[in-house]
CSV table of C-alpha atoms in Angstrom, one decimal:
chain,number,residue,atom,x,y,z
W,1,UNK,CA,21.4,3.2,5.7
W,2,UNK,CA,19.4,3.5,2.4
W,3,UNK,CA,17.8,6.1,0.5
W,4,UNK,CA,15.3,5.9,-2.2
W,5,UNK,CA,15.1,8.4,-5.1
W,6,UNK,CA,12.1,8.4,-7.0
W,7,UNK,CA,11.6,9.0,-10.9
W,8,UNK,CA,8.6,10.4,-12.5
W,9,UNK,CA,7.4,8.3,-14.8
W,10,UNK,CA,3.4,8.6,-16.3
W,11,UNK,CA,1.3,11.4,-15.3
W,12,UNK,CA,-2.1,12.3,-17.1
W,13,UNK,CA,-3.6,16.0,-18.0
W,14,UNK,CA,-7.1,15.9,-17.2
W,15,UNK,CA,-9.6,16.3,-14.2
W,16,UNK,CA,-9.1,13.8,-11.4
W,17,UNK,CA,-5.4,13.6,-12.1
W,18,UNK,CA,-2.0,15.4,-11.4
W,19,UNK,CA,-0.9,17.8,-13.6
W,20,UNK,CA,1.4,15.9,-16.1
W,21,UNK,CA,4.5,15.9,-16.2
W,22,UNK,CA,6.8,17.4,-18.9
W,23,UNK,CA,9.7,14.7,-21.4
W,24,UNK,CA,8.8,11.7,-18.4
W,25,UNK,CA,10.2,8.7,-19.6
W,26,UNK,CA,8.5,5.4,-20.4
W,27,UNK,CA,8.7,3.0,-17.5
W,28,UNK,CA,6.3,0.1,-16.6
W,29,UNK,CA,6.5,-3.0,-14.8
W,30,UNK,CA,9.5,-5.0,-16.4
W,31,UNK,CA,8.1,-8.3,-15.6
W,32,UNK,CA,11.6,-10.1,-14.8
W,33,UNK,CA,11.7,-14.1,-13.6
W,34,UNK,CA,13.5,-13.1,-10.1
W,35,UNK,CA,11.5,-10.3,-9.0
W,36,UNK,CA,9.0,-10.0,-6.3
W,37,UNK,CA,5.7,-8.6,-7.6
W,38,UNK,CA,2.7,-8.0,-5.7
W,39,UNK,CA,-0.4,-6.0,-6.1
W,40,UNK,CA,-1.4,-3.4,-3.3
W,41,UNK,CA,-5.7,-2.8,-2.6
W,42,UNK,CA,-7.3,-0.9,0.4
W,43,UNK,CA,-10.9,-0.2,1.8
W,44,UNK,CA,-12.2,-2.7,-0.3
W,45,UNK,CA,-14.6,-4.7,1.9
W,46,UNK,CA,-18.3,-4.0,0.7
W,47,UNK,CA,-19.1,-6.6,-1.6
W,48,UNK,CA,-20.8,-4.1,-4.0
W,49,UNK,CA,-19.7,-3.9,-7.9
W,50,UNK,CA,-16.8,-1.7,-7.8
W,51,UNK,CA,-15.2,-4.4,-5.5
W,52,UNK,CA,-15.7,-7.2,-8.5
W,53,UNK,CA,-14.8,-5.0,-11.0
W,54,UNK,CA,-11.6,-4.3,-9.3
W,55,UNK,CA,-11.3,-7.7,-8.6
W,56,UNK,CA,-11.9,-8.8,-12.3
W,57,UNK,CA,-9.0,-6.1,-13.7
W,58,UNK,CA,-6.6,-7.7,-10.4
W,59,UNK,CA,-7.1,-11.3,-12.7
W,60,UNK,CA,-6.6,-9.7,-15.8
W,61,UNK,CA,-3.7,-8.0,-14.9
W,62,UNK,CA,-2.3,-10.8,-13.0
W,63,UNK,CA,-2.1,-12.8,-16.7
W,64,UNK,CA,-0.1,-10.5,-18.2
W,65,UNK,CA,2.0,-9.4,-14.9
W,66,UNK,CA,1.9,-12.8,-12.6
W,67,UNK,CA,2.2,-11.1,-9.1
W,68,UNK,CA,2.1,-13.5,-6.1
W,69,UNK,CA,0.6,-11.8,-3.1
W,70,UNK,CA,-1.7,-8.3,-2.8
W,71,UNK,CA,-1.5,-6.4,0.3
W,72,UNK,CA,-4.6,-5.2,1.9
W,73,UNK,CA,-4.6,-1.5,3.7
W,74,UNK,CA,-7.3,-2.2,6.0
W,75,UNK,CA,-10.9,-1.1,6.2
W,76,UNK,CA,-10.9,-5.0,4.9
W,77,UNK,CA,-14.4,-5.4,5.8
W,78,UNK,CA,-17.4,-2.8,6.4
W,79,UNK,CA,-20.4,-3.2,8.2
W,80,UNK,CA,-21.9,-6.7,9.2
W,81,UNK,CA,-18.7,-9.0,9.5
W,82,UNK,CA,-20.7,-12.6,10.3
W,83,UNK,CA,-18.7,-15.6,8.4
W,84,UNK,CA,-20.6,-15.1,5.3
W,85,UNK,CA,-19.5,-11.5,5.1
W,86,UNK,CA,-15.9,-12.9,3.9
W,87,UNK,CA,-17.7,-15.3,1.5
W,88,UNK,CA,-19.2,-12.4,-0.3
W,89,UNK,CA,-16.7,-9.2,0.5
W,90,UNK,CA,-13.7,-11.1,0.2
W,91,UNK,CA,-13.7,-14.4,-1.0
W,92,UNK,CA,-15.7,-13.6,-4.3
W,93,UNK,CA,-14.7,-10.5,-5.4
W,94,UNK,CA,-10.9,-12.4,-5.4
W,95,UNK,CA,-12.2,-15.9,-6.3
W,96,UNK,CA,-9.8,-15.9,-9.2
W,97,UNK,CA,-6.8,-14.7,-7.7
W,98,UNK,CA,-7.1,-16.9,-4.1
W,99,UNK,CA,-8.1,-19.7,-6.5
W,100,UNK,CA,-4.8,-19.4,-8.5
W,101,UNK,CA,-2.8,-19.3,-5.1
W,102,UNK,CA,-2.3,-15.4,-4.7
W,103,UNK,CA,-1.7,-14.9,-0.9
W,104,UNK,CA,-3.1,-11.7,0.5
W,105,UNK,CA,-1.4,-10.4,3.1
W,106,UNK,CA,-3.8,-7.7,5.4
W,107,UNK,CA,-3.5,-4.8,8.3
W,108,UNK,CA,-6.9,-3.8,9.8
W,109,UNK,CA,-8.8,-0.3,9.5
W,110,UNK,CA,-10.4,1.7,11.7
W,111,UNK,CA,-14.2,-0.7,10.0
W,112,UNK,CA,-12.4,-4.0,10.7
W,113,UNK,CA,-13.1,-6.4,13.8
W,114,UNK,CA,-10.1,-6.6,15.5
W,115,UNK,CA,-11.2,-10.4,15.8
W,116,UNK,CA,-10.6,-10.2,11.7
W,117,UNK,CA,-7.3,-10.6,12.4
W,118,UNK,CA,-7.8,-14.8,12.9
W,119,UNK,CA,-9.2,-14.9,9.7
W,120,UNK,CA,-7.0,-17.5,7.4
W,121,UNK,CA,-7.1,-15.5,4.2
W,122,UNK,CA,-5.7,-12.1,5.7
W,123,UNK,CA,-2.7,-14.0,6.6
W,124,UNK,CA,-2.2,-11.9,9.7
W,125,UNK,CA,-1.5,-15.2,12.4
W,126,UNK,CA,-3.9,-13.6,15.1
W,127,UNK,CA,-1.4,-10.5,14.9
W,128,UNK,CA,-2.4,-6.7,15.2
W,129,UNK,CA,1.1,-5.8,13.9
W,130,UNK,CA,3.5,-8.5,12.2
W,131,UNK,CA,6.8,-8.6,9.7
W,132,UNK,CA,7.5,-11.3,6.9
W,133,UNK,CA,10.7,-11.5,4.1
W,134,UNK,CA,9.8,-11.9,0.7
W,135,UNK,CA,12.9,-12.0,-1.6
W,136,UNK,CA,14.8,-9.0,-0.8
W,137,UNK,CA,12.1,-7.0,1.1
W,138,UNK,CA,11.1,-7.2,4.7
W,139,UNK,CA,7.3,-5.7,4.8
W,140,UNK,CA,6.3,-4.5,8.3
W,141,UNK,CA,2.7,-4.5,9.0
W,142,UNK,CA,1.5,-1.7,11.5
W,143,UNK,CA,-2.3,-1.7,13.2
W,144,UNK,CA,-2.2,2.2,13.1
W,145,UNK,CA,-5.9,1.9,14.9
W,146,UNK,CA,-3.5,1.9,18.2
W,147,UNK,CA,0.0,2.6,18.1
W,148,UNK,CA,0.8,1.9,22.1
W,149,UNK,CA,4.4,1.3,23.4
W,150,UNK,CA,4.1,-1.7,23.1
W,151,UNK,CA,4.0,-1.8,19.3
W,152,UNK,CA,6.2,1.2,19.0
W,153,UNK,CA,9.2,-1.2,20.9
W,154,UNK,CA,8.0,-3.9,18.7
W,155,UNK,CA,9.0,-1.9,15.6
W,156,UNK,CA,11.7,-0.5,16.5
W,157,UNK,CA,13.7,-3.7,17.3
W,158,UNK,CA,12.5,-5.3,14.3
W,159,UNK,CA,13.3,-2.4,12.2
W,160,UNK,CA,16.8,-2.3,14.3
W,161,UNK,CA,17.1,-6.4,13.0
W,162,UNK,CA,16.3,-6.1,9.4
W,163,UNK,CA,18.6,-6.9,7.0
W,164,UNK,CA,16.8,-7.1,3.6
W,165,UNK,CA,17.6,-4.6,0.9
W,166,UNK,CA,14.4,-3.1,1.0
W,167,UNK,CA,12.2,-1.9,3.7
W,168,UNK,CA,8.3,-1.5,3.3
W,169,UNK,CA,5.6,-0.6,5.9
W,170,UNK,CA,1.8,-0.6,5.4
W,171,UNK,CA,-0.8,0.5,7.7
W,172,UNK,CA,-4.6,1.9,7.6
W,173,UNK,CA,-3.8,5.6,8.5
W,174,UNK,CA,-1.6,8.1,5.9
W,175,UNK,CA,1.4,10.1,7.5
W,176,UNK,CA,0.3,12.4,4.2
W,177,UNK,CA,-2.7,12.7,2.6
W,178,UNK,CA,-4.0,15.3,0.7
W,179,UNK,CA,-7.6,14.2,0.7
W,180,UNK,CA,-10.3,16.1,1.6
W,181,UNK,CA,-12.2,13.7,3.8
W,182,UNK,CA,-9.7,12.5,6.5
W,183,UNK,CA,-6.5,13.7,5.6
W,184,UNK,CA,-2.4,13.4,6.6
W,185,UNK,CA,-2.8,11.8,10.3
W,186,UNK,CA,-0.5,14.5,11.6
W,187,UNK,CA,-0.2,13.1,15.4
W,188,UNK,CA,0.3,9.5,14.3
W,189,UNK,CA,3.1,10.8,11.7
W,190,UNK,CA,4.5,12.7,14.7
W,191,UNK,CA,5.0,9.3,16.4
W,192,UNK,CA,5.9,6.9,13.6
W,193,UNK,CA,8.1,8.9,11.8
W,194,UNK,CA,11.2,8.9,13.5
W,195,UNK,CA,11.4,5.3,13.6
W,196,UNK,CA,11.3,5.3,9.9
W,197,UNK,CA,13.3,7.7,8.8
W,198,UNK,CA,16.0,6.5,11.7
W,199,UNK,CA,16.0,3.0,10.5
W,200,UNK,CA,15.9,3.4,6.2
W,201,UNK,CA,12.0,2.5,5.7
W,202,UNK,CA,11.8,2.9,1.7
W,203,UNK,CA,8.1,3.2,1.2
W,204,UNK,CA,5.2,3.7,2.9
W,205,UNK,CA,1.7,2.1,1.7
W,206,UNK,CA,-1.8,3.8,3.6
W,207,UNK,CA,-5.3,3.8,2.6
W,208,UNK,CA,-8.4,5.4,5.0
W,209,UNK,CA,-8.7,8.2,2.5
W,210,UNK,CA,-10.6,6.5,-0.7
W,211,UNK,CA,-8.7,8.0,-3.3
W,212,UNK,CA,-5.1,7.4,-4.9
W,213,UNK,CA,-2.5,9.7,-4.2
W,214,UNK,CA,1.9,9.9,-4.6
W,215,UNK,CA,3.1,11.7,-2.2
W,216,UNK,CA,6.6,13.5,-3.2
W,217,UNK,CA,9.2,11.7,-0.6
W,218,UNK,CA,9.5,13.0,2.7
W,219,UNK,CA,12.7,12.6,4.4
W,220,UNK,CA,13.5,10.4,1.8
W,221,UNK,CA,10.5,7.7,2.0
W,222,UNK,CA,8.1,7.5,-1.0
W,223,UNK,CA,4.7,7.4,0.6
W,224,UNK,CA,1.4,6.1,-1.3
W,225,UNK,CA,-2.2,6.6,-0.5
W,226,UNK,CA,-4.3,3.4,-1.9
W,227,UNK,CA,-7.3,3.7,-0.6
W,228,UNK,CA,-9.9,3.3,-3.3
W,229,UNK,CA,-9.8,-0.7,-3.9
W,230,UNK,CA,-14.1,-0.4,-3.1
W,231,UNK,CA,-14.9,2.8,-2.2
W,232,UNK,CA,-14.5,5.9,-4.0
W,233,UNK,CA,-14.8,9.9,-2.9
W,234,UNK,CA,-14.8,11.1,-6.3
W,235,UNK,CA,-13.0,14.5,-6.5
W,236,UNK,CA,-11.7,14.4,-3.0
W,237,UNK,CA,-8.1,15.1,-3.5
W,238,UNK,CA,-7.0,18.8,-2.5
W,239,UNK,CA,-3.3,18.7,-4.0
W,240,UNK,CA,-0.6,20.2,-2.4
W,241,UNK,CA,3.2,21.4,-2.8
W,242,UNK,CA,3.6,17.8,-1.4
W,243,UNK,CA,1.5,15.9,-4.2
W,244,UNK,CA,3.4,14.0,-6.5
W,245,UNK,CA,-0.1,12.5,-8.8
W,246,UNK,CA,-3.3,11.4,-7.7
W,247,UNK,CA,-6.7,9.7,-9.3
W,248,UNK,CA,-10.1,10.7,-7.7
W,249,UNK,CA,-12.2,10.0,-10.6
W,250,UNK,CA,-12.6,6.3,-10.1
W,251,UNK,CA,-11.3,2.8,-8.3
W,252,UNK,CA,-8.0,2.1,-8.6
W,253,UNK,CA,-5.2,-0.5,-7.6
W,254,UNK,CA,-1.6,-0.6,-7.3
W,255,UNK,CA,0.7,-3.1,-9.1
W,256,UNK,CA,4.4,-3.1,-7.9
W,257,UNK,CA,8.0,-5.1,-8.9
W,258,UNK,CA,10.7,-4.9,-6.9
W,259,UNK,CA,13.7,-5.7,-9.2
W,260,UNK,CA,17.1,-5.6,-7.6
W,261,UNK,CA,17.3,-1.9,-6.5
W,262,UNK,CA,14.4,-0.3,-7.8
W,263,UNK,CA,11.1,-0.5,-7.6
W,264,UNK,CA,8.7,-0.1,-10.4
W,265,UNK,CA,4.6,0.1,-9.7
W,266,UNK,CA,1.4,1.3,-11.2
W,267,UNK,CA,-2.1,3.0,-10.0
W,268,UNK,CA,-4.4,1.4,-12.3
W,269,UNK,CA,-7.9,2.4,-12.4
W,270,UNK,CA,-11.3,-0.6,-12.4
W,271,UNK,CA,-11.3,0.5,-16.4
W,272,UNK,CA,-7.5,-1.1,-16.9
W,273,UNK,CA,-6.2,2.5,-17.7
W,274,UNK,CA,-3.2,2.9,-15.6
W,275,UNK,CA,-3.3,6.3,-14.4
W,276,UNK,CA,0.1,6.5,-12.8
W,277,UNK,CA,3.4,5.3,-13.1
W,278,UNK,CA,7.1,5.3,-12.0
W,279,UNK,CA,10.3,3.6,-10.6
W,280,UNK,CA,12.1,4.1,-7.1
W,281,UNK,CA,15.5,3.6,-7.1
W,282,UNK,CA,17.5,2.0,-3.8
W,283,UNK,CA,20.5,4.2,-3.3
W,284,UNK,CA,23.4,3.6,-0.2
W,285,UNK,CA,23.3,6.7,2.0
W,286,UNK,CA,24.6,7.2,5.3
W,287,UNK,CA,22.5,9.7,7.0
W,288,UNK,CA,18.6,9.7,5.4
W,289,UNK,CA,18.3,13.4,5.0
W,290,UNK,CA,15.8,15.2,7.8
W,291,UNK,CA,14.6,17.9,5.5
């Protein structure tokens, strides 16, 4: 089994953000020819401005930092969800990146039709809850809307089979959140969490809450709130003894390279200021500490 250790990398002093931290080494993403990059949005479907402008920095960034797929946290859609609703809440605020190829790759929130799920361009093959491989990391996607046995068996075997380096799960609903509005989902952490920690799950993407937040690792997953791809509760984060950073002063998105054995990413905000970054390392364990 595998641990991950996480290293502090870029923190900021000012309202909205985590306090910073003190000699933190330079990091970025690396940008190297074998890695698997991919961008990481959530609660993004309204089709108003701070959707485009995300959009927009997503293509910018992508010139410099060419990533290949962008996961989508669910809350996908809000409100009316007719066929034109994807035209202009998906398919436009992304034009540039679905017209250069970019697959995204979605779980559904608590806003989303569960019909969504049959939509081509979430990639979801009529699936609540799903698995793929890309390079050397197997992604499990989780509908955290309802988390029945059914699903529950599902993961575990899956989780049982994997055999990738690296481990990543994404669902709607945070195990920890320090936001004000919603919240850690204490009951569904209560159920999923065993299954991660017995099985090596490395990190942890959530949205729900519309903010960005780190969360320091719990028994030893690295677990990220990205929930602010469209909608924004400016000033909502409460931090904690468990909060690693956070950004509550505008939108954000996550970029992320997995290179070998770590893990590099960054929160950047609709401006193009990246607000937070840092590197996870892969490191062989045999018991994944329960502290």
């Amino acid at each position: 089994m595998r641990r991950s250790v996480l290293v502090l990398v870029l923190l900021f002093s000012a309202a909205g953000f985590a306090p910073a931290a003190q000699n933190a080494p330079a990091a970025g993403l690396p940008d190297r020819p074998d890695s698997l990059k991919f961008a990481v949005i959530g609660d993004t479907g309204t089709g108003a401005k701070p959707e485009f402008d995300v959009g927009q920095q997503m293509a910018a960034a992508r010139a410099k930092f060419p990533f290949e797929m962008v996961l989508m946290l669910g809350d996908n859609m809000y409100g009316r969800q007719d066929p034109q609703d994807f035209v202009t809440k998906f398919e436009s605020p992304y034009a540039r990146l679905l017209q250069a190829g970019v697959l995204f790759y979605a779980t559904l929130g608590n806003h989303d039709s569960q019909s969504n799920r049959f939509y081509k361009g979430f990639n979801m093959g009529g699936e609540r809850y799903f698995s793929y491989v890309k390079k050397n990391v197997r992604f499990f996607v989780l509908d955290s809307n309802s988390l029945d046995p059914q699903q529950r068996s599902w993961l575990d075997e899956a989780l049982s089979r994997a055999r990738e380096d690296w481990k990543i799960c994404y669902f709607h609903h945070p195990l920890y959140s320090d936001a004000g509005r919603h919240g850690s989902d204490v009951s569904l952490r209560v159920a999923l969490e065993p299954t991660l920690v017995k099985y090596g799950v490395d990190v942890v993407f959530s949205g729900h809450d519309h903010v960005y937040e780190r969360i320091k690792p719990q028994k030893g997953i690295s677990y990220f709130v990205a929930g602010s791809g469209g909608e924004l509760r400016r000033g909502d984060v409460h931090p904690s003894a468990m909060t690693a950073a956070y950004f509550d002063q505008d939108n954000a998105f996550m970029l992320v390279e997995v290179a070998g054995d770590e893990l590099f990413f960054e929160a950047v905000a609709r401006t193009g200021m990246t607000v937070d970054s840092g590197v996870i390392h892969r490191q062989a364990s045999d018991v994944r500490s329960s502290k």
